[in-house]
Short mmCIF file of C-alpha atoms in Angstrom, two decimals:
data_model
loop_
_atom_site.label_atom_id
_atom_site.label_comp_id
_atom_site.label_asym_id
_atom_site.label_seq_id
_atom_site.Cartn_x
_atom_site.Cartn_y
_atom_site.Cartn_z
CA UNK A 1 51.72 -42.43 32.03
CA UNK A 2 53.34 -39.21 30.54
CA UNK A 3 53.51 -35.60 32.09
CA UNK A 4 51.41 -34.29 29.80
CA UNK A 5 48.71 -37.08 30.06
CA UNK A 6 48.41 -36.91 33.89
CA UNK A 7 48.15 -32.61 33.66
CA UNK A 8 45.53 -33.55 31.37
CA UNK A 9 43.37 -36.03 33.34
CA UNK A 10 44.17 -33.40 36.35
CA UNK A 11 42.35 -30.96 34.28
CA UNK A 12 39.72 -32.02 33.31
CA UNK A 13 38.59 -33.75 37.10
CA UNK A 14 38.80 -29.67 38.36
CA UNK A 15 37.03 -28.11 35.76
CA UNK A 16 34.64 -30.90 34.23
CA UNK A 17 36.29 -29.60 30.60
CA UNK A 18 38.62 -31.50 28.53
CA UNK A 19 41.76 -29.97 26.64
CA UNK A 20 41.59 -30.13 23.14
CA UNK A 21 41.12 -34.32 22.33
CA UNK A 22 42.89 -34.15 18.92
CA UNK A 23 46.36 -34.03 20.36
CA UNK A 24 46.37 -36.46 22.53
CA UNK A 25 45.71 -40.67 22.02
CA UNK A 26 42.78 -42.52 22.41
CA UNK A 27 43.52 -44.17 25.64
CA UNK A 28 44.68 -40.58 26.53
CA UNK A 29 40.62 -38.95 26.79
CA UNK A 30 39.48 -38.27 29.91
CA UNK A 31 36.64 -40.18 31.35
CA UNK A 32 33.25 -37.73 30.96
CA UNK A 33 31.39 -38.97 33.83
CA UNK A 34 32.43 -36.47 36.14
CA UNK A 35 31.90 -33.54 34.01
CA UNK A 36 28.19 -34.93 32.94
CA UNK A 37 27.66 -35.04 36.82
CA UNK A 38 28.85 -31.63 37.47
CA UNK A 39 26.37 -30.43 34.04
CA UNK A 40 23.71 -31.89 35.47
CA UNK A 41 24.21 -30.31 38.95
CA UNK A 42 24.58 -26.82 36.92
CA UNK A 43 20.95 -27.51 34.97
CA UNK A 44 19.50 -28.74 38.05
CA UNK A 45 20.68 -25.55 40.18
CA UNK A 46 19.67 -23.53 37.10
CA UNK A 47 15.88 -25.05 36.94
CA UNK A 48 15.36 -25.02 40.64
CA UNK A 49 12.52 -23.03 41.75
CA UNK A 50 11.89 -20.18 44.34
CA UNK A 51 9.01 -22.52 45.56
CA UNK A 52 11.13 -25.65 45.87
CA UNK A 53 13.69 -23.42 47.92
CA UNK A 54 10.84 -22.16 50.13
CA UNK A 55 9.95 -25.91 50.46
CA UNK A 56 13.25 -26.85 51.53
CA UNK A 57 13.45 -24.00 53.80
CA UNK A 58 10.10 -25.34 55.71
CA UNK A 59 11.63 -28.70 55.98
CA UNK A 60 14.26 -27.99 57.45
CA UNK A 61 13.05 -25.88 60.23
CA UNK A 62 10.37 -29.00 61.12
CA UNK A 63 13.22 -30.87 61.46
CA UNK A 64 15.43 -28.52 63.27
CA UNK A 65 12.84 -28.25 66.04
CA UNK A 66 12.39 -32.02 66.04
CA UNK A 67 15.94 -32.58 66.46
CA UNK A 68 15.56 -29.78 69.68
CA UNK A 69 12.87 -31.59 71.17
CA UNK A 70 14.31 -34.89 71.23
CA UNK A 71 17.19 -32.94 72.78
CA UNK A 72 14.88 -32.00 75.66
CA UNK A 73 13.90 -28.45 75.11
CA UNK A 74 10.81 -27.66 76.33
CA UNK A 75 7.65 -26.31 74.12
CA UNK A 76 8.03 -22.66 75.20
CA UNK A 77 11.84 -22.80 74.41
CA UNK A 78 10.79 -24.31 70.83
CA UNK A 79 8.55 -21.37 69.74
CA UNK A 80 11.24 -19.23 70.80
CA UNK A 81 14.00 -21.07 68.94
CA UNK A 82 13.55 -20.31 65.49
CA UNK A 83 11.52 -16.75 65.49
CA UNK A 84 15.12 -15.22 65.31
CA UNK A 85 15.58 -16.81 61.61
CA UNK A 86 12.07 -16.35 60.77
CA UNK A 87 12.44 -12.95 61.48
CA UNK A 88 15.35 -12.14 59.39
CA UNK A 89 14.45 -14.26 56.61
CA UNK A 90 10.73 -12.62 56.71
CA UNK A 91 12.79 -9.34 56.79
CA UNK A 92 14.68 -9.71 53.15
CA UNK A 93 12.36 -12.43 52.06
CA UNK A 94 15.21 -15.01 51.04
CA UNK A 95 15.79 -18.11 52.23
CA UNK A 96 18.05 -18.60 54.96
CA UNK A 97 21.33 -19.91 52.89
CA UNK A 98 21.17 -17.32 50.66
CA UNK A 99 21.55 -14.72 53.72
CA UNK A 100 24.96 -12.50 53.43
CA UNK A 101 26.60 -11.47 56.51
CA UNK A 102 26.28 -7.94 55.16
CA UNK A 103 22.41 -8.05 55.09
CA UNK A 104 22.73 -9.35 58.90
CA UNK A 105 24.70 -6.82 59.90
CA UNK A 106 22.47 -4.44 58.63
CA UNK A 107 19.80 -5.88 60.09
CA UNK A 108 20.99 -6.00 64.14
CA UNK A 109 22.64 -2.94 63.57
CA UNK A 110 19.02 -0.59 62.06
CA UNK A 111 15.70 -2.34 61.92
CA UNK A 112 16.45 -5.64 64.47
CA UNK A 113 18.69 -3.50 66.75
CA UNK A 114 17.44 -3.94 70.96
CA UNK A 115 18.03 -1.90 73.68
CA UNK A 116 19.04 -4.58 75.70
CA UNK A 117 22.18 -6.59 74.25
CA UNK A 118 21.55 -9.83 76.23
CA UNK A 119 18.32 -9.94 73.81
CA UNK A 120 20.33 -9.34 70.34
CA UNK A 121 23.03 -11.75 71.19
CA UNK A 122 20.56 -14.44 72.11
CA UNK A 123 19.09 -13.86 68.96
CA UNK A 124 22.20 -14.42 66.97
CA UNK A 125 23.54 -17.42 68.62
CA UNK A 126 20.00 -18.85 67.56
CA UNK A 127 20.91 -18.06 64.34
CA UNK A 128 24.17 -19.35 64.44
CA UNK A 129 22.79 -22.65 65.94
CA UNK A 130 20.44 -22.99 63.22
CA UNK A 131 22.81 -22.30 60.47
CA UNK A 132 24.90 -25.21 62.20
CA UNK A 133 21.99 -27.42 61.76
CA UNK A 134 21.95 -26.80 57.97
CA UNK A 135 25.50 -26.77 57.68
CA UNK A 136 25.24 -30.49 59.53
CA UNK A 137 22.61 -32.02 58.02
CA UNK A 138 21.71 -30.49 54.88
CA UNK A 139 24.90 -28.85 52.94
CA UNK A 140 25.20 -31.13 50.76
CA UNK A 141 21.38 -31.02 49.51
CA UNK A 142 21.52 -27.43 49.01
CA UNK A 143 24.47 -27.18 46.95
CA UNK A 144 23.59 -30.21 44.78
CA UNK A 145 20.01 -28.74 44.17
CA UNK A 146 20.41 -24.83 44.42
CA UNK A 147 24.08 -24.50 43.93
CA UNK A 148 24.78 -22.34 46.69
CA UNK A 149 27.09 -23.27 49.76
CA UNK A 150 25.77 -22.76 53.11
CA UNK A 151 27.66 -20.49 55.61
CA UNK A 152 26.22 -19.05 58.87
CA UNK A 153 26.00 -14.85 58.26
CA UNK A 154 27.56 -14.86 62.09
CA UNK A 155 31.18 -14.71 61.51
CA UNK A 156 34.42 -13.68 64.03
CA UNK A 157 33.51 -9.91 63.65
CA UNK A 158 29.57 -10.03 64.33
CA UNK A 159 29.69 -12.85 66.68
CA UNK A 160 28.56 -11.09 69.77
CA UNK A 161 30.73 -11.40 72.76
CA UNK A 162 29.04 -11.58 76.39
CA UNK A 163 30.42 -8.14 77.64
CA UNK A 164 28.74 -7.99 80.79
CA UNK A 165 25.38 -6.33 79.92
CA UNK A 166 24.03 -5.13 83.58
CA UNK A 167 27.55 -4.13 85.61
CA UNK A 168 27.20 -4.79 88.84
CA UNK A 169 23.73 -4.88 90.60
CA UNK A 170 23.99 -3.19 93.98
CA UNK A 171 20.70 -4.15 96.31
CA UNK A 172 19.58 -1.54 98.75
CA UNK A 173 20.98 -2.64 102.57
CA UNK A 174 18.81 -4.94 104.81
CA UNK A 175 18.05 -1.87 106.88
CA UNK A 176 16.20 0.31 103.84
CA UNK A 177 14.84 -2.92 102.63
CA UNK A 178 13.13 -3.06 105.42
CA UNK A 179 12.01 0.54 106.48
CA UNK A 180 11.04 0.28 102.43
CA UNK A 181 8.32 -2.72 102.93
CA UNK A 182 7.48 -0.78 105.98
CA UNK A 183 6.75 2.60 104.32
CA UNK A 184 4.89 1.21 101.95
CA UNK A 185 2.65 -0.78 103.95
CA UNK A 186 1.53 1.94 105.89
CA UNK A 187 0.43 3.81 102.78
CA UNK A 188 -1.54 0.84 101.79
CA UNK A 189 -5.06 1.62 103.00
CA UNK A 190 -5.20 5.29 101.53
CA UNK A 191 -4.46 3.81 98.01
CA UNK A 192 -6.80 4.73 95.47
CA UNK A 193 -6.92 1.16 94.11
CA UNK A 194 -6.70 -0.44 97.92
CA UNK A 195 -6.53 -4.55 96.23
CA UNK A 196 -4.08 -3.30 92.94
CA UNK A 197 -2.15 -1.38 95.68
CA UNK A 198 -1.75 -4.87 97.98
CA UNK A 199 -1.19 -6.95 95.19
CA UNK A 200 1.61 -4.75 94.43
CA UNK A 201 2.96 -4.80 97.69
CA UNK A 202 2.21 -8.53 98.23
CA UNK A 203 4.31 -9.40 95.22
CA UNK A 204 7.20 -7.03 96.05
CA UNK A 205 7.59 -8.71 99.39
CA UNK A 206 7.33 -11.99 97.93
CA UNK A 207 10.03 -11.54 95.53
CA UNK A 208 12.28 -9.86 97.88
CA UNK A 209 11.56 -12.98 100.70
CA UNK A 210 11.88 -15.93 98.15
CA UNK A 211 14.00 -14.78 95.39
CA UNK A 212 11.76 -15.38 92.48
CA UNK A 213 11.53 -13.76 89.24
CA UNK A 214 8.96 -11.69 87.94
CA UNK A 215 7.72 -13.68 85.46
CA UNK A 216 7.60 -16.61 87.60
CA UNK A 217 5.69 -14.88 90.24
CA UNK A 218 3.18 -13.41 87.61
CA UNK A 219 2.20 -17.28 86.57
CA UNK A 220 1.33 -18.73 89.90
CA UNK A 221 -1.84 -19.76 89.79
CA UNK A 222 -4.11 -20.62 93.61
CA UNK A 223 -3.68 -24.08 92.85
CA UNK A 224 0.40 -23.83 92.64
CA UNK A 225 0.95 -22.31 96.76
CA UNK A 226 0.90 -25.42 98.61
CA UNK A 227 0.74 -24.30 102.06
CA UNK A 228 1.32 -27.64 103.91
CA UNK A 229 4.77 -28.56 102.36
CA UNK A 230 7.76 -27.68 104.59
CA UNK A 231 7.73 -25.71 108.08
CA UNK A 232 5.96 -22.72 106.33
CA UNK A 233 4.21 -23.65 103.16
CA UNK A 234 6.09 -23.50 99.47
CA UNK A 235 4.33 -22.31 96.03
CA UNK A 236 5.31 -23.51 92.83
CA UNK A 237 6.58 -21.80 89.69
CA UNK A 238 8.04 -22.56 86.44
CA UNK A 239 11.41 -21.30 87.06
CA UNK A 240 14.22 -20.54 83.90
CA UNK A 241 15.58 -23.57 82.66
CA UNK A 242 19.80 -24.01 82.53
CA UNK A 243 21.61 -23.27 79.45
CA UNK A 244 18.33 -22.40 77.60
CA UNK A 245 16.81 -25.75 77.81
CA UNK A 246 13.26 -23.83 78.73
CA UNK A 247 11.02 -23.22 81.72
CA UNK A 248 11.21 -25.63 84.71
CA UNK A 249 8.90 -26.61 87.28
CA UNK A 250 10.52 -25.71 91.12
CA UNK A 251 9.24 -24.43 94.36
CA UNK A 252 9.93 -21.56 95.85
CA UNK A 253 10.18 -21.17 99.38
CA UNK A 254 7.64 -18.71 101.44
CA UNK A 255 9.07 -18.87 104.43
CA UNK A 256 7.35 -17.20 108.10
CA UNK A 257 6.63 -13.97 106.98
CA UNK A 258 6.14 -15.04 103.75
CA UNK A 259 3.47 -17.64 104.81
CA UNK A 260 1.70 -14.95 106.95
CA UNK A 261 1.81 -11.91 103.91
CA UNK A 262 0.00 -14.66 101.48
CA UNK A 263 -2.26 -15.74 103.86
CA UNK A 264 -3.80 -12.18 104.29
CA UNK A 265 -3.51 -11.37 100.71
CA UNK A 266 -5.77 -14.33 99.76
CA UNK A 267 -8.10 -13.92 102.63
CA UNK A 268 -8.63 -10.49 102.41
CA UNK A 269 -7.53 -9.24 99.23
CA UNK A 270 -7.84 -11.98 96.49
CA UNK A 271 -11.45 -12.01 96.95
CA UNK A 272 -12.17 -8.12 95.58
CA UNK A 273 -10.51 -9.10 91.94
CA UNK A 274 -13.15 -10.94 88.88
CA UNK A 275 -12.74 -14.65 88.79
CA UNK A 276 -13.65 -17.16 91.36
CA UNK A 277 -11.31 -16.89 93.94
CA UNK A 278 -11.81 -20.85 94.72
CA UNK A 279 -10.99 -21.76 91.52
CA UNK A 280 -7.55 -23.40 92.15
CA UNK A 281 -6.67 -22.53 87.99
CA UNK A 282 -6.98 -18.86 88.78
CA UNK A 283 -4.27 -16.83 88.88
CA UNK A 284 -2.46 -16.01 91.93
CA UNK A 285 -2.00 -12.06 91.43
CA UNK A 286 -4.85 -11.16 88.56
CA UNK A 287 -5.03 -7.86 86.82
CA UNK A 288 -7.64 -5.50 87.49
CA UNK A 289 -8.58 -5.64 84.02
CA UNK A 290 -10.74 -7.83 81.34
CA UNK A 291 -10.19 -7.87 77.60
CA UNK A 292 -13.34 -5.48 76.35
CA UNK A 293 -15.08 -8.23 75.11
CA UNK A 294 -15.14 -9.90 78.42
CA UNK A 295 -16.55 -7.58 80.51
CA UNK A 296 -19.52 -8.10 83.25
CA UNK A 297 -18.59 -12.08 82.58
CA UNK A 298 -17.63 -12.53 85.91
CA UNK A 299 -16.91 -16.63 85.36
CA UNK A 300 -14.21 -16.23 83.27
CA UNK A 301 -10.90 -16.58 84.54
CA UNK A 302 -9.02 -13.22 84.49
CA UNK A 303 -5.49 -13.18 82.84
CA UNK A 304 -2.63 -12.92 85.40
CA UNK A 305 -0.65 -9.46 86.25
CA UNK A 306 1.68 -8.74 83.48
CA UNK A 307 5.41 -8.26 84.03
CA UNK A 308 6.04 -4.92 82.89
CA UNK A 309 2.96 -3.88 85.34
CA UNK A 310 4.80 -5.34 88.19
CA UNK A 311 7.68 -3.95 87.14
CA UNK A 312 6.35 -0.38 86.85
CA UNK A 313 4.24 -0.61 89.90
CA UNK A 314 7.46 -1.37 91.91
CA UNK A 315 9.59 1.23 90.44
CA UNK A 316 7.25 4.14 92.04
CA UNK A 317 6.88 2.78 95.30
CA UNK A 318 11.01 2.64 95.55
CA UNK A 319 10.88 6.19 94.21
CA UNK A 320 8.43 7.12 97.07
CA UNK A 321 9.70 5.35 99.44
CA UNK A 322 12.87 4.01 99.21
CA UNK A 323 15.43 5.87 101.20
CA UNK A 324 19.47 5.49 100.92
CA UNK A 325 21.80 5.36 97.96
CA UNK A 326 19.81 3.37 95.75
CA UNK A 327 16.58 5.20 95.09
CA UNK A 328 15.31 2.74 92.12
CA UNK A 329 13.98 -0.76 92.66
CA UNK A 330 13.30 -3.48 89.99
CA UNK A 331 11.91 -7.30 90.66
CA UNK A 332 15.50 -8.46 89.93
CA UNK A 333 17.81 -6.16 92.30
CA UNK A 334 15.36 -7.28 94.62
CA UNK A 335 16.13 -11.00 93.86
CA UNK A 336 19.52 -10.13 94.60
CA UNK A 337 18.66 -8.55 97.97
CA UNK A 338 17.20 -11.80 98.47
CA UNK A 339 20.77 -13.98 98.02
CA UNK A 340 22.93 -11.04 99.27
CA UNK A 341 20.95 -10.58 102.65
CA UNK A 342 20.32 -14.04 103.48
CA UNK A 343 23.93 -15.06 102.79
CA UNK A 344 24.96 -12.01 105.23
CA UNK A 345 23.05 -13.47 107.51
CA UNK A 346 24.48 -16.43 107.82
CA UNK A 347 22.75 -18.92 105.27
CA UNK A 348 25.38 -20.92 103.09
CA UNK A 349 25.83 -20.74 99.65
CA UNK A 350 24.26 -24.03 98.79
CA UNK A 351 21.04 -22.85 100.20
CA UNK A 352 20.92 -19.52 98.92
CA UNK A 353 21.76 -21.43 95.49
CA UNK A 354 18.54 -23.64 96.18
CA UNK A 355 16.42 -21.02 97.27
CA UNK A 356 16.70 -18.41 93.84
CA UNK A 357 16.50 -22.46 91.61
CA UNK A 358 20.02 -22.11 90.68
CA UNK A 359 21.99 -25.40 88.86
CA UNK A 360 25.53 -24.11 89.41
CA UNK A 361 27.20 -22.26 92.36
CA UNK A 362 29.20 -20.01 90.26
CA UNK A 363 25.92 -18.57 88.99
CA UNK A 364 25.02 -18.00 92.38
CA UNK A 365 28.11 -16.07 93.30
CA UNK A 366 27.34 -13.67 90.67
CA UNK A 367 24.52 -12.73 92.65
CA UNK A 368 26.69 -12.09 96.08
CA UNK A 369 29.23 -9.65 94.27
CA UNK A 370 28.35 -7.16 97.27
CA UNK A 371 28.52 -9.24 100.38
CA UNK A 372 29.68 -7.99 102.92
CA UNK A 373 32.12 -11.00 104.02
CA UNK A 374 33.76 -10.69 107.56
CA UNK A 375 36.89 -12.83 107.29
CA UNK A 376 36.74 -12.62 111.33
CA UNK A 377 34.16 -14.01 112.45
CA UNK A 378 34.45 -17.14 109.85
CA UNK A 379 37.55 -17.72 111.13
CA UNK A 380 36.54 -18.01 114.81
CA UNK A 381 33.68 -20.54 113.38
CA UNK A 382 36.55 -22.36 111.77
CA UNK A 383 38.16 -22.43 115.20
CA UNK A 384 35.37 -22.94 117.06
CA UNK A 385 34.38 -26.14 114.65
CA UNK A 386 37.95 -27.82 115.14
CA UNK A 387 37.71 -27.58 118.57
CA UNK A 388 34.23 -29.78 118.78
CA UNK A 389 35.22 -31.56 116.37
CA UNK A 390 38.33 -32.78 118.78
CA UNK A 391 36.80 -33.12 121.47
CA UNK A 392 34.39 -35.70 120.33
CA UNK A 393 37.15 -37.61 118.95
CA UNK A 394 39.28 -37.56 122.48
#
């Protein structure tokens, strides 16, 4: 084969067009196959509707959360997983491979923009996994039938870096924790709302003594405190699953004074809310109020304390109350009281990993940052250890 023949043949398998026929031999013209493939790709991409697109588009996201569930995700994490694209996609009503990382940036930067960063850049990497789905599994679908390529709009200059979004979370000491609960408890019976007032309290406490979250605590239902498991009773919740796998089930630990604070609280307290306090589905800590359409039925179960209540309700008793450099409390510096006290005084790291439902120690460290280690007084236990531990071997 000549030069000039094997230019040719080279030319017309990149283009799908053949040079002009008449100078060159018979045995010389390029096979047409490939170009009629690549003409019928073109007509097919041409003809392809908005609807088919949107059809595809469906698909794909029933599989997507398919392929997440057989990956173990739980049901709350797959609601969660594809709102993000949804959103976007509802947002400039295209289809998600026809997204331009222009259009995304303009998005997270005005209308999808969050005060909090941890929420935006758990909403891209969503995204990003999603787009890796298509990229995976469907590429080649969507460029033979739509003629467009498919490329996630989260590139190396919008890919959102973990920069550290809280600093470092400084608890109050165990001393103004304490004169804090104490303060506050003594306030309790000239409340104005004496059972929202206790609930508050009750929950505070709680959180501080067994390291849960918020929303954790807000779900317990009566039926989740089991109070004859362990030495002082335990209460389950459905704690944050690891790397985003979704909620999962653990208990949480009430402790002695724990034990006793829940104990009153549902003796004396639980009792003055709607609902049937017996009912074991109930919810632990209820709110004080009924949708409007439910009022007077007293049957009903009420819907559990919100979050942001808690939140709020806990932030003016720490203004009030609180005494010492930090002046603000939230459900989660409180959570770190929790690890940082109890590792002061003494417990080890793998239980104070066990006791806030962590799944790897380093995570746990991150919540001892302000520890007060004494380098001392481990190294007289050290001492003290080596010496037993010789003694029962002589």
């Amino acid at each position: 084969m000549s030069v000039a023949d094997s230019g040719s043949r080279r030319f017309s398998f990149i283009t799908g067009s053949t040079p002009d026929t008449e100078a060159l031999p018979e045995e010389a013209h390029p096979d047409p196959g490939l170009a009629d493939v690549l003409t019928l790709q073109r007509r097919a991409a041409a003809s392809a509707s908005v609807e088919s697109e949107r059809a595809l588009y469906q698909d794909t996201l029933a599989e997507y959360l398919w392929a997440r569930d057989v990956a173990g995700l739980s049901p709350r994490s797959l609601e969660s997983l594809v709102q993000p694209v949804l959103e976007i996609c509802s947002f400039y009503d295209v289809v998600p491979w026809h997204l331009t990382p222009r259009q995304f940036d303009q998005y997270f930067a005005g209308p999808g923009k969050r005060p909090r960063h941890a929420t935006m850049r758990t909403k891209i990497n969503k995204i990003d996994l999603y787009f890796a789905f298509l990229e995976q599994r469907y590429a080649g679908e969507i460029h033979r039938r739509f003629g467009t390529v498919v490329q996630s709009p989260v590139d190396p200059f919008n890919r959102p870096v973990h920069r550290g979004d809280f600093g470092l979370r400084i608890p109050p000491s165990a001393r103004a924790t304490k004169e804090f609960f104490a303060a506050w408890r003594q306030v309790l019976p000239s409340a104005r709302k004496y059972p929202v007032a206790v609930r508050n309290y009750v929950m505070s406490k709680l959180t501080y003594l067994s390291g849960v979250r918020a929303t954790e605590l807000c779900g317990v239902a009566l039926g989740d405190v089991h109070w004859e498991n362990g030495q002082w009773g335990r209460f389950l919740v459905h704690g944050k699953g690891a790397g985003g796998s979704g909620p999962r089930d653990r208990e949480a630990f009430l402790f002695q004074e724990g034990r006793e604070l829940l104990w009153w609280y549902v003796e004396e307290v639980r009792g003055e809310f709607t609902g049937d306090p017996c009912d074991p589905r109930a919810p632990l800590f209820p709110s004080e109020r009924l949708p409007q359409g439910l009022v007077g039925a007293e049957l009903l179960l009420p819907s559990p304390v919100v979050a942001d209540t808690f939140r709020r309700a806990l932030k003016l008793a720490s203004l009030e109350h609180l005494r010492g450099p930090v002046t603000v409390l939230f459900p989660h510096l409180l959570r770190h009281a929790c690890a940082t006290h109890n590792y002061e005084a003494g417990m080890p790291l793998w239980d104070v990993q066990v006791l806030l439902g962590h799944r790897w120690a380093s995570t746990t460290v991150g919540y001892l940052a302000t520890a007060k280690g004494d380098p001392e007084r481990a190294s007289l236990e050290s001492s003290r250890r080596a010496v037993r531990r010789l003694s029962v071997e002589a």
